[in-house]
Coordinates of C-alpha atoms in Angstrom, one line a residue:
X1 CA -48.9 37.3 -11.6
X2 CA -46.1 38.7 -14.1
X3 CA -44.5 36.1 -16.3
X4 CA -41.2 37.6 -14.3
X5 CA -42.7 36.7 -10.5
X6 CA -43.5 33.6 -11.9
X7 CA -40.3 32.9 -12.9
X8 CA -38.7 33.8 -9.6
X9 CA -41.5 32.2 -8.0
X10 CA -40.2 29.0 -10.0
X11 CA -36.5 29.9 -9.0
X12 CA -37.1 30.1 -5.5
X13 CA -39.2 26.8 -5.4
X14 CA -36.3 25.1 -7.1
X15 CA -33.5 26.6 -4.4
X16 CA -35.6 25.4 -1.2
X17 CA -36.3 21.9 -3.2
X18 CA -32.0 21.6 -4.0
X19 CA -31.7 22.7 -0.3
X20 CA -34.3 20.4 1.1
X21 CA -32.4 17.5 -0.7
X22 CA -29.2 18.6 0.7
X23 CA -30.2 18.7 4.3
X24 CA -32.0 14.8 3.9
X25 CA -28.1 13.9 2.3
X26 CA -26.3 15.0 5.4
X27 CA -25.7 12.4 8.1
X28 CA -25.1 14.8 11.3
X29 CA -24.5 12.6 14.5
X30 CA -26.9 12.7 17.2
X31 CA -24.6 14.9 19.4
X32 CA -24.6 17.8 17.4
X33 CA -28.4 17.6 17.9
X34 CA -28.3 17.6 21.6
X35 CA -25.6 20.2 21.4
X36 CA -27.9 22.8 19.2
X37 CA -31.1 21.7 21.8
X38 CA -28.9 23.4 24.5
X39 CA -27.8 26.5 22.8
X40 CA -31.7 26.9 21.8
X41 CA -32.4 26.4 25.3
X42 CA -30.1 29.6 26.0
X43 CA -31.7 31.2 22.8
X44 CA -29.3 30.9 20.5
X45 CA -28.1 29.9 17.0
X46 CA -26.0 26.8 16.2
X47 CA -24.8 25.9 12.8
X48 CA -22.6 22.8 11.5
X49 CA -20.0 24.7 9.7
X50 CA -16.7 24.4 7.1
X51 CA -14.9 21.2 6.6
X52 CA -17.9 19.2 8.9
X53 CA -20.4 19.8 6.4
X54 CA -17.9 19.7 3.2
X55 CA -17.2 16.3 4.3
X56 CA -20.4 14.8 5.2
X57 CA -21.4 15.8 1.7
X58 CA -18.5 13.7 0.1
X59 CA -19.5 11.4 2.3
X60 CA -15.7 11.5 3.3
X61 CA -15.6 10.3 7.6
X62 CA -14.4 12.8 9.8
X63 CA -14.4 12.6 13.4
X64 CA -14.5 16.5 14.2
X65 CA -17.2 18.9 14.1
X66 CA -17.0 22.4 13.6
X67 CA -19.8 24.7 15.0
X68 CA -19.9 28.9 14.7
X69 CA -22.6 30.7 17.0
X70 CA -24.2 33.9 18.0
X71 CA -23.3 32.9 21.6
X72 CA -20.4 35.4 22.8
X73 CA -17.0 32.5 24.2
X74 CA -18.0 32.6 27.5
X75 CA -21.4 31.4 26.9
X76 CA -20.5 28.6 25.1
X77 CA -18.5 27.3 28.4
X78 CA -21.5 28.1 30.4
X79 CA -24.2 26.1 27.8
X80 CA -21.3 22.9 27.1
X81 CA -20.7 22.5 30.8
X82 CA -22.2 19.6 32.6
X83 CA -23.0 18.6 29.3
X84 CA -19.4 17.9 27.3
X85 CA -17.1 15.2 29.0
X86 CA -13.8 17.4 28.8
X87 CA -13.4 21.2 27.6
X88 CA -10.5 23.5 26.7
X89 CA -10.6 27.1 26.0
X90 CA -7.0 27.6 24.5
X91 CA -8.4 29.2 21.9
X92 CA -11.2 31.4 23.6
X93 CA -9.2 34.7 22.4
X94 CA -10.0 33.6 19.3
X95 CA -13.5 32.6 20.0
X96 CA -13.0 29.2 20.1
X97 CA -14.4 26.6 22.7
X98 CA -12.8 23.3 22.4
X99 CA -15.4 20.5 24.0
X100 CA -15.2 16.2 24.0
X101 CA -18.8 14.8 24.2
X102 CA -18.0 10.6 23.9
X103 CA -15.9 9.9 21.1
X104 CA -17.3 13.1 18.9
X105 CA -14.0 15.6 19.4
X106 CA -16.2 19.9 18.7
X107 CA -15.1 22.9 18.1
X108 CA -17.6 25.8 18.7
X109 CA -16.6 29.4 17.6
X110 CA -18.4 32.8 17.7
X111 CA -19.0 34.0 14.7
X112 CA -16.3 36.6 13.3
X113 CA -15.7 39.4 11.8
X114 CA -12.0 39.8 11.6
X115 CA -9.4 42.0 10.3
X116 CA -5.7 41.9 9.4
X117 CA -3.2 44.3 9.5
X118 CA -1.5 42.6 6.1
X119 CA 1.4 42.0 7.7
X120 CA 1.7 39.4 10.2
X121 CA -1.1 36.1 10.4
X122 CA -2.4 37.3 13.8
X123 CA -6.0 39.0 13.1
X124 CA -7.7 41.9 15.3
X125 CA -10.6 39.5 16.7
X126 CA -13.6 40.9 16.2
X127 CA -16.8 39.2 17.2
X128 CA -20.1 39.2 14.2
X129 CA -23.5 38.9 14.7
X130 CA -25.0 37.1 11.5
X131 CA -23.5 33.8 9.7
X132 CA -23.3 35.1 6.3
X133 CA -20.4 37.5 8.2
X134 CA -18.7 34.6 9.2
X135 CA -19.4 32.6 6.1
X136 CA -17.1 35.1 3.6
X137 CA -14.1 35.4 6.0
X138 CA -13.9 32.0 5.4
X139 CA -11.2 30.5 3.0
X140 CA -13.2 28.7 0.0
X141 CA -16.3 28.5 -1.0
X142 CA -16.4 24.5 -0.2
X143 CA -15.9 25.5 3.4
X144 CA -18.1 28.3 3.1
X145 CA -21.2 26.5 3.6
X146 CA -23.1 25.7 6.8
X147 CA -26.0 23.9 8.4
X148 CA -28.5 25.6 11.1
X149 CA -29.5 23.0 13.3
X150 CA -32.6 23.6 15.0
X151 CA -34.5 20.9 16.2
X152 CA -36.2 18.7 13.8
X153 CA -35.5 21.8 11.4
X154 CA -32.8 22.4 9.1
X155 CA -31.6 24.8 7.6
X156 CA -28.8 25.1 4.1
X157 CA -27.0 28.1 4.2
X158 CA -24.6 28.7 1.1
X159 CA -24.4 32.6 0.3
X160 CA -21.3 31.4 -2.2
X161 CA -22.0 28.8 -4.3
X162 CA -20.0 26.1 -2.1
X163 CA -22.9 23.2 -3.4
X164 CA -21.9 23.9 -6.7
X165 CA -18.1 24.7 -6.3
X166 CA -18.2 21.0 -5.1
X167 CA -19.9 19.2 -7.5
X168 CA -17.4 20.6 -10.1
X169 CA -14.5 20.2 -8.1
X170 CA -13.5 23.6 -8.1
X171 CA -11.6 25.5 -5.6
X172 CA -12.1 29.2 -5.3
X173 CA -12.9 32.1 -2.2
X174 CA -15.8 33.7 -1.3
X175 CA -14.2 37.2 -1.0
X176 CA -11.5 38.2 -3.4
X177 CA -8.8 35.7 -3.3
X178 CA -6.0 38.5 -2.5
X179 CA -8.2 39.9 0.2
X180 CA -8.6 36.0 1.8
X181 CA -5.0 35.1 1.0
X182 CA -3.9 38.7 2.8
X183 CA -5.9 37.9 5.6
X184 CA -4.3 34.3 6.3
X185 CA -1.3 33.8 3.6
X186 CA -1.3 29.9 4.5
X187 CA -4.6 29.6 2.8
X188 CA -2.2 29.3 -0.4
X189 CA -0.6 26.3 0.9
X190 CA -4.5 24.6 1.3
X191 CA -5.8 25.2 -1.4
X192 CA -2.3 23.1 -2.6
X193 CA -3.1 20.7 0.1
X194 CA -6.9 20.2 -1.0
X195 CA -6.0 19.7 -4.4
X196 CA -3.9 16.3 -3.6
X197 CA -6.5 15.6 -0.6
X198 CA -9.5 16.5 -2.5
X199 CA -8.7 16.2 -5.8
X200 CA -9.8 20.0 -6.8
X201 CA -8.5 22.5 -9.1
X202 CA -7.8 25.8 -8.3
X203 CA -10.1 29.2 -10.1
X204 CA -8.0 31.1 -12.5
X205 CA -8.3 33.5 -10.3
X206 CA -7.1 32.0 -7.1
X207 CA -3.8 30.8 -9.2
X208 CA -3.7 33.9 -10.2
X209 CA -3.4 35.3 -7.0
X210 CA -1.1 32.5 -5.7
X211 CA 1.4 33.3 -7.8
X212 CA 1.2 37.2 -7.1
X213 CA 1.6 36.5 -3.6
X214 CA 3.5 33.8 -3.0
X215 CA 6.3 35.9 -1.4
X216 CA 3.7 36.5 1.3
X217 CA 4.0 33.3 2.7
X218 CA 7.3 34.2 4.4
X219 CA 4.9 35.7 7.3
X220 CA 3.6 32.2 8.4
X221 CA 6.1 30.0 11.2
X222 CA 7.7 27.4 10.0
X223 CA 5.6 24.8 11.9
X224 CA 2.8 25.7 9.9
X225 CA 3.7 25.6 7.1
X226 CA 5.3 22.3 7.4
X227 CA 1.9 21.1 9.5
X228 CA -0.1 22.2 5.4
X229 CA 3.0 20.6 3.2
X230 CA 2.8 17.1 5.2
X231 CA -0.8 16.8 4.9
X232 CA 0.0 17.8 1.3
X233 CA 2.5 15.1 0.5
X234 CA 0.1 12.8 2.5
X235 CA -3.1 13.5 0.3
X236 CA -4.2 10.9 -2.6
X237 CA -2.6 13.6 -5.8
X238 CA 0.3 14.9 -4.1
X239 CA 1.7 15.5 -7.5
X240 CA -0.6 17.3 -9.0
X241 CA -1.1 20.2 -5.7
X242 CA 3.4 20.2 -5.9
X243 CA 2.8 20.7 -9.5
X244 CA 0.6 23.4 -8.7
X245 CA 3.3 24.8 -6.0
X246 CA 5.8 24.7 -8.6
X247 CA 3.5 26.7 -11.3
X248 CA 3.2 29.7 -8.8
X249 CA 6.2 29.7 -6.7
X250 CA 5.0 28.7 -3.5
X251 CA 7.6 25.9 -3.7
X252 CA 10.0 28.2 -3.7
X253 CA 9.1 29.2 -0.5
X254 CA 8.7 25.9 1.3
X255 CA 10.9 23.3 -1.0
X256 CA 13.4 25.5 -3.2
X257 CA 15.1 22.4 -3.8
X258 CA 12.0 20.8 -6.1
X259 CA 11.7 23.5 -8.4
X260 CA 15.5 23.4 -8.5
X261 CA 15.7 20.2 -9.8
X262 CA 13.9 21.2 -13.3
X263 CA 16.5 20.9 -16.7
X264 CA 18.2 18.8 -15.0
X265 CA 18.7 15.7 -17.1
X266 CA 19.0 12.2 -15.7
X267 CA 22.0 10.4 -16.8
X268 CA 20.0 7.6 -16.8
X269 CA 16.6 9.1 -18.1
X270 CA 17.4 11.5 -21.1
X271 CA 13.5 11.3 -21.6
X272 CA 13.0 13.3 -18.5
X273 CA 14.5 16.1 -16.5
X274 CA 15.5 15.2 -12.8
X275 CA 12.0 17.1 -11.3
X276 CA 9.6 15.1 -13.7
X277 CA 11.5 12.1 -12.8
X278 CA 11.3 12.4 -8.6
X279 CA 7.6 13.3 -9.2
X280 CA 7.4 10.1 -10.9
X281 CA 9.2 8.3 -8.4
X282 CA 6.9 9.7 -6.0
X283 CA 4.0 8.2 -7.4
X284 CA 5.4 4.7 -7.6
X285 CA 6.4 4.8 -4.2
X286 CA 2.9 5.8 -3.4
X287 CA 1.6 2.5 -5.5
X288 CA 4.2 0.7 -3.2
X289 CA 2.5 1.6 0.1
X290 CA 0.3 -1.5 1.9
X291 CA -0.2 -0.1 5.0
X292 CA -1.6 3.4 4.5
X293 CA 0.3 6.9 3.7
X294 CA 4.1 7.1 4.7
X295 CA 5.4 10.1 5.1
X296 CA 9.3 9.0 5.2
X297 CA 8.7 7.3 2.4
X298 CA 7.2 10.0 0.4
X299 CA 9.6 13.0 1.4
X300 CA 12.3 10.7 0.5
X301 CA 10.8 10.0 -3.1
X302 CA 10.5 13.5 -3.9
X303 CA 13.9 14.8 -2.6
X304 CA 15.9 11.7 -3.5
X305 CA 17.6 13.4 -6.2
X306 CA 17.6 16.8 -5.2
X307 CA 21.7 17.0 -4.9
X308 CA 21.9 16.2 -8.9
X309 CA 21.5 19.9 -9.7
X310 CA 24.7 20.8 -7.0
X311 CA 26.8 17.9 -8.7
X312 CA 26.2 18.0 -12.2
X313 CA 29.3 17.8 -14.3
X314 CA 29.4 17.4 -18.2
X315 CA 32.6 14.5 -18.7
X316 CA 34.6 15.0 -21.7
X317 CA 32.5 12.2 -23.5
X318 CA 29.4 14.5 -23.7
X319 CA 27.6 12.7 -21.2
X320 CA 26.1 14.3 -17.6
X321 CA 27.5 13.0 -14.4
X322 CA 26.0 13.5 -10.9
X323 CA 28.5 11.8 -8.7
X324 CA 27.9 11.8 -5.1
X325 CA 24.5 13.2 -5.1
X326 CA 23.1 10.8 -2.7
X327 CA 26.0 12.3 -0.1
X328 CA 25.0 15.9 -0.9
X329 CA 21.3 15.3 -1.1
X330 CA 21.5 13.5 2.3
X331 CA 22.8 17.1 3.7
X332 CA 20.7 19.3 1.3
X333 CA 17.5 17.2 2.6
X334 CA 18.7 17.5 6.8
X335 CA 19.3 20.7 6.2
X336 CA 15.6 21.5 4.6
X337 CA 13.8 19.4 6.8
X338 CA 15.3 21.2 9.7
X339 CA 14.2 23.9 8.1
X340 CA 10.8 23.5 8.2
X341 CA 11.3 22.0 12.2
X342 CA 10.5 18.6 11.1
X343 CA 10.7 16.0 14.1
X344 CA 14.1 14.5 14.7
X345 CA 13.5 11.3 13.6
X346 CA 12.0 12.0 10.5
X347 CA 15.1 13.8 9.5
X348 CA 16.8 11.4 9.9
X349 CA 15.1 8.7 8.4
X350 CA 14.4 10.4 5.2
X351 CA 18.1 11.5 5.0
X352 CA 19.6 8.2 5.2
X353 CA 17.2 7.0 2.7
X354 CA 18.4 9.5 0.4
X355 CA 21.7 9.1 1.8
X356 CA 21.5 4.5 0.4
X357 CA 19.4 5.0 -2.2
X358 CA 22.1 4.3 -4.7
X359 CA 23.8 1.8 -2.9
X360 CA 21.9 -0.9 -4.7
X361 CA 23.3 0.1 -7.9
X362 CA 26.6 -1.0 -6.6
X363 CA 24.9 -5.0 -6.9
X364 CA 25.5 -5.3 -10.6
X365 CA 23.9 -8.8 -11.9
X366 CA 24.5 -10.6 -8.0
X367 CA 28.3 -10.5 -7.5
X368 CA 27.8 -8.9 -4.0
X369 CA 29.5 -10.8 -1.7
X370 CA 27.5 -11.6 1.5
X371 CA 29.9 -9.6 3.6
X372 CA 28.2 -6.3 1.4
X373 CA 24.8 -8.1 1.6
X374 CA 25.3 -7.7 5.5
X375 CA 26.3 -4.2 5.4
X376 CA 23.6 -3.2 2.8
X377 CA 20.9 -4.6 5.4
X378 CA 22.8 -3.3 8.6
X379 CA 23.2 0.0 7.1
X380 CA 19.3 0.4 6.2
X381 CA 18.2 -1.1 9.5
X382 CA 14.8 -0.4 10.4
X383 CA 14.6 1.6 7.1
X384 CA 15.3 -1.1 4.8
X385 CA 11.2 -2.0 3.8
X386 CA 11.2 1.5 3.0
X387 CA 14.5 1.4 1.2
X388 CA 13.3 -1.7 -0.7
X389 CA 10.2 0.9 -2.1
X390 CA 12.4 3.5 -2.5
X391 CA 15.0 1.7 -4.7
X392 CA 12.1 -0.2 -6.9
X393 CA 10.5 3.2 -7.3
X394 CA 13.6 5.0 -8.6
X395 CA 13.0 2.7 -12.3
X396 CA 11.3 5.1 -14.2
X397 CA 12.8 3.8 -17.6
X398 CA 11.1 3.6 -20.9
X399 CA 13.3 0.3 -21.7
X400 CA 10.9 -2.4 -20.9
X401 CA 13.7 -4.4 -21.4
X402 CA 16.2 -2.8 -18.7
X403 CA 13.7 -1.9 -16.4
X404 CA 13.0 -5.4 -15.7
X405 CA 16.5 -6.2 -15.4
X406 CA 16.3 -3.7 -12.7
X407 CA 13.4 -5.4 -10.9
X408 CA 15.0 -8.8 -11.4
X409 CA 17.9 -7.8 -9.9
X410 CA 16.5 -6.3 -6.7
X411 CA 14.5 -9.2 -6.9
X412 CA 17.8 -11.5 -6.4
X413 CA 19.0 -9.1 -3.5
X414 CA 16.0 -9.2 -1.7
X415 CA 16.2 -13.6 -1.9
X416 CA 19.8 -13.4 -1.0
X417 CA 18.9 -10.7 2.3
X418 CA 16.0 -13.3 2.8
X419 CA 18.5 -16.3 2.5
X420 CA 20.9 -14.5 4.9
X421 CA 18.2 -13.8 7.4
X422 CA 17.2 -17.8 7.7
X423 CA 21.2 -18.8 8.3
X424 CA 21.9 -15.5 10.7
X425 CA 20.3 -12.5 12.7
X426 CA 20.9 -10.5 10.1
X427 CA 18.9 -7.8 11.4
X428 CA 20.5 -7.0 14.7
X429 CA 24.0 -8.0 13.6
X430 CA 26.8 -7.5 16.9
X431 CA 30.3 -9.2 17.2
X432 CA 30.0 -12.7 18.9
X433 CA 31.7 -11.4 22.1
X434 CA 29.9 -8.4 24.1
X435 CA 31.7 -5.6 26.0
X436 CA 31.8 -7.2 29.0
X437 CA 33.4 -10.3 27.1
X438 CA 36.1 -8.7 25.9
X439 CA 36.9 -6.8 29.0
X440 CA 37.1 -10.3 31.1
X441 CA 39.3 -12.0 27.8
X442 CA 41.6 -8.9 28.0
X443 CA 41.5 -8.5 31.2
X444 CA 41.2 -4.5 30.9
X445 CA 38.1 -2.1 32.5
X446 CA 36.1 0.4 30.1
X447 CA 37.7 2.5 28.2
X448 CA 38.4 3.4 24.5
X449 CA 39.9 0.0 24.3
X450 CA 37.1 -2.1 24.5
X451 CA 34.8 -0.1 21.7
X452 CA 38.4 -0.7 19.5
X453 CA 38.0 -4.3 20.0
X454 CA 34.3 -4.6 19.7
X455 CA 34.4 -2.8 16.4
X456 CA 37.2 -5.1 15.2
X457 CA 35.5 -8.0 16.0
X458 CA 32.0 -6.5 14.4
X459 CA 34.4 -5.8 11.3
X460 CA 35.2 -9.6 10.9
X461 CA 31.5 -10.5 11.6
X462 CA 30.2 -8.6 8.9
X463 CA 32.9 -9.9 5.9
X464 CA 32.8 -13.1 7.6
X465 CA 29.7 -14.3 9.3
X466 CA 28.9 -15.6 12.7
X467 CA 32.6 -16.8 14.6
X468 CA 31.4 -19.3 16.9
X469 CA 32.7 -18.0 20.6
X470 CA 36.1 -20.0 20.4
X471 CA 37.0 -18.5 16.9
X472 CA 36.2 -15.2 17.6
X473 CA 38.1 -15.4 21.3
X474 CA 41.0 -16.8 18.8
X475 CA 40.5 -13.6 17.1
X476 CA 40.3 -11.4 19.6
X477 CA 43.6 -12.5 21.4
X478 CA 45.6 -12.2 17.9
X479 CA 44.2 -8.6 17.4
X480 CA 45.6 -7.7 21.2
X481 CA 48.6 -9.3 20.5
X482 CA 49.2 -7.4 17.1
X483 CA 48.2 -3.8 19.0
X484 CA 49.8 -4.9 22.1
X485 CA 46.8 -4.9 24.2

């Protein structure tokens, strides 16, 4: 034998011993067994495929299971039924059969062979006959790598480097990243979102073609997008992957605002411009979370100071002013969110964060009476925790010395909201007398008179604590006498 075919020889041994040793590191559940004994049965392939076995290699849990086959849609029905507890076939055009086998949620899809016309995200479906077609359409290497499960045998199949790609972090495609991002322009947006989930970095030449095509991006709904950015701002580095967005322009397509927000210097932090500052904030807020990831809290970190560019004024001292950006970030942040069809409620929530989160500023050194005490809690309501993060976050401050002022300060406010609580129900704060009070006192039916009243008496709660029922009758009798109720 040729020194060369030894060498190979050597090679080869040393690729099936790596492969070997990859299949005895996967942990594939027991169902995905008995899933590829059926489809063998029928004569045919089944392979664990994409994120399933990126994820069992990082060890990282994941309760789905992606499968690709040779068997055409219709097949796949025929082999899962009896067999799966619940299928689905919304996404058989596709070649997609959505199954539930116990508490194991699989997706099995033909193997494809698609193509694009370039200018919309919806591909010509055509069907392949071999993984290693499948394998390249796919959109990185890390998800590019597959498992053939055939009884006690197992198979490794990485045509593009995936094994490696992961051990070094490294996020790249296994066609030519225009080509992949052409095919599916959201791809840009992962391979953002698995740079703050997984902690990778981006080829040269997939941020090279990120930034040439960023524009592209315009073809993909809006709920997609969003669906990418909030598992994005979710992820464990979310300011490194809207770092990344930043450096190619993809935030310019999805949160114009954040990019906006650079040269803008803080009045309060001439160290940093307004964008370096709201990432910062983000990742204190982050270090502030106890019960898991919160998106409110997050989106609200990031865009808290995104009206400052809008409002910045130079005062004829020299210095920078940004009055009212909270009001005009609360709109500029509804308005964006809406945008990218975000749910109701979390547009609101993360507005009227943005909308308080300078109210604290207002408390001084303590001189808050407990009248604005009430109002700062009754205005939060059910945000206030949140607000509480989002206010200690904001102190980004190289000044040891002021940035525990700051903390001692919100400190005091949160004993004197604690205080309030253990005297009154300060958080679910009415009048002392209801609607149907004030109608029998007044002796007047509904009607715009009644929510006058109420409010008037809520008015004198908040500045003046609980009334007692006698006082605030007293009250209420003065007030109809004075509007001639």
């Amino acid at each position: 034998m040729s020194s060369s075919s030894k060498d190979r020889s050597a090679s080869d041994e040393l690729h099936r011993a790596q492969e070997n040793a990859v299949v005895e590191m996967l942990d594939v559940p027991a169902v995905a067994d008995e899933l590829a004994a059926r489809f063998a049965a029928r004569g045919h392939l089944l392979y664990l495929v994409g994120g399933s076995v990126r994820d069992a290699l990082l060890k990282r849990p994941s309760g789905d299971l992606d499968f690709t086959t040779d068997a055409r849609p219709e097949a796949i029905l025929d082999i899962v039924s009896g067999w799966a507890d619940a299928t689905w076939d919304t996404g058989i055009a596709f070649g997609t059969v959505g199954a539930r086998r116990g508490d194991h949620m699989l997706e099995i899809t033909t193997f494809r062979a698609d193509t694009y016309d370039g200018a919309s995200r919806n591909p010509e479906v055509r069907f392949g006959d071999d993984v290693l077609g499948d394998l390249v359409r796919r959109d990185f290497t890390v998800n590019a790598m597959a498992v053939e499960l055939a009884g006690d045998e197992r198979r490794f199949v990485d045509p593009h480097g995936g094994l490696a790609a992961l051990a070094h972090g490294v996020l790249d495609t296994p066609d030519a990243p225009e080509r992949s991002f052409s095919d599916d322009p959201l791809r840009m947006l992962r391979a953002a979102r698995f740079v703050s989930q997984l902690g990778f970095t981006p080829s040269d030449r997939v941020v090279a073609a990120m930034t040439a095509m960023a524009g592209e991006l315009d073809r993909i709904t809006a709920e997609r997008v969003q669906a990418e950015f909030s598992k994005l701002v979710l992820g464990e580095q979310p300011r490194r992957a809207l770092e990344l967005m930043v450096e190619t322009g993809l935030a310019e397509k999805v949160v114009p605002e954040v990019p906006a927000m650079r040269l803008e210097v803080d009045e309060h932090m001439q160290h940093k411009d307004v964008y370096t500052h709201s990432l910062v904030v983000l990742e204190q807020a982050i270090d502030l979370e106890y019960d898991g990831p919160d998106l409110v809290l997050r989106l609200a970190a990031l865009l808290h100071d995104i009206g400052k560019p809008a409002t910045r004024r130079k005062e004829p001292d020299g210095r920078v002013s940004f009055h009212h950006h909270e009001v005009v970030g609360a709109k500029m942040t509804r308005k964006r969110l809406r945008a990218l069809k975000y749910p109701k409620s979390v547009i609101e929530d993360v507005s009227q964060l943005v909308y308080l989160h300078l109210r604290f500023h207002g408390y001084g050194k303590g001189e808050w009476t407990d009248s604005a005490v009430r109002r700062y809690v009754t205005d939060a309501g059910k945000l206030l925790d949140r607000l509480h993060k989002l206010v200690r976050s904001d102190c980004t401050t190289r000044n040891r010395r002021r940035a525990a002022a700051l903390q001692r300060s919100y400190d005091g406010l949160e004993n004197r909201i604690a205080d309030l609580r253990k005297q009154e129900e300060l958080d679910a704060i009415r009048p002392d007398l209801d609607g149907n009070q004030i109608m029998e006192l007044l002796g007047v039916g509904p009607g715009p008179v009644v929510g006058t009243a109420y409010k008037h008496l809520l008015a004198l709660r908040m500045e003046q604590g609980p009334l007692g029922p006698e006082r605030a009758e007293a009250e209420l009798r003065a007030w109809a006498a004075e509007n001639g109720v």
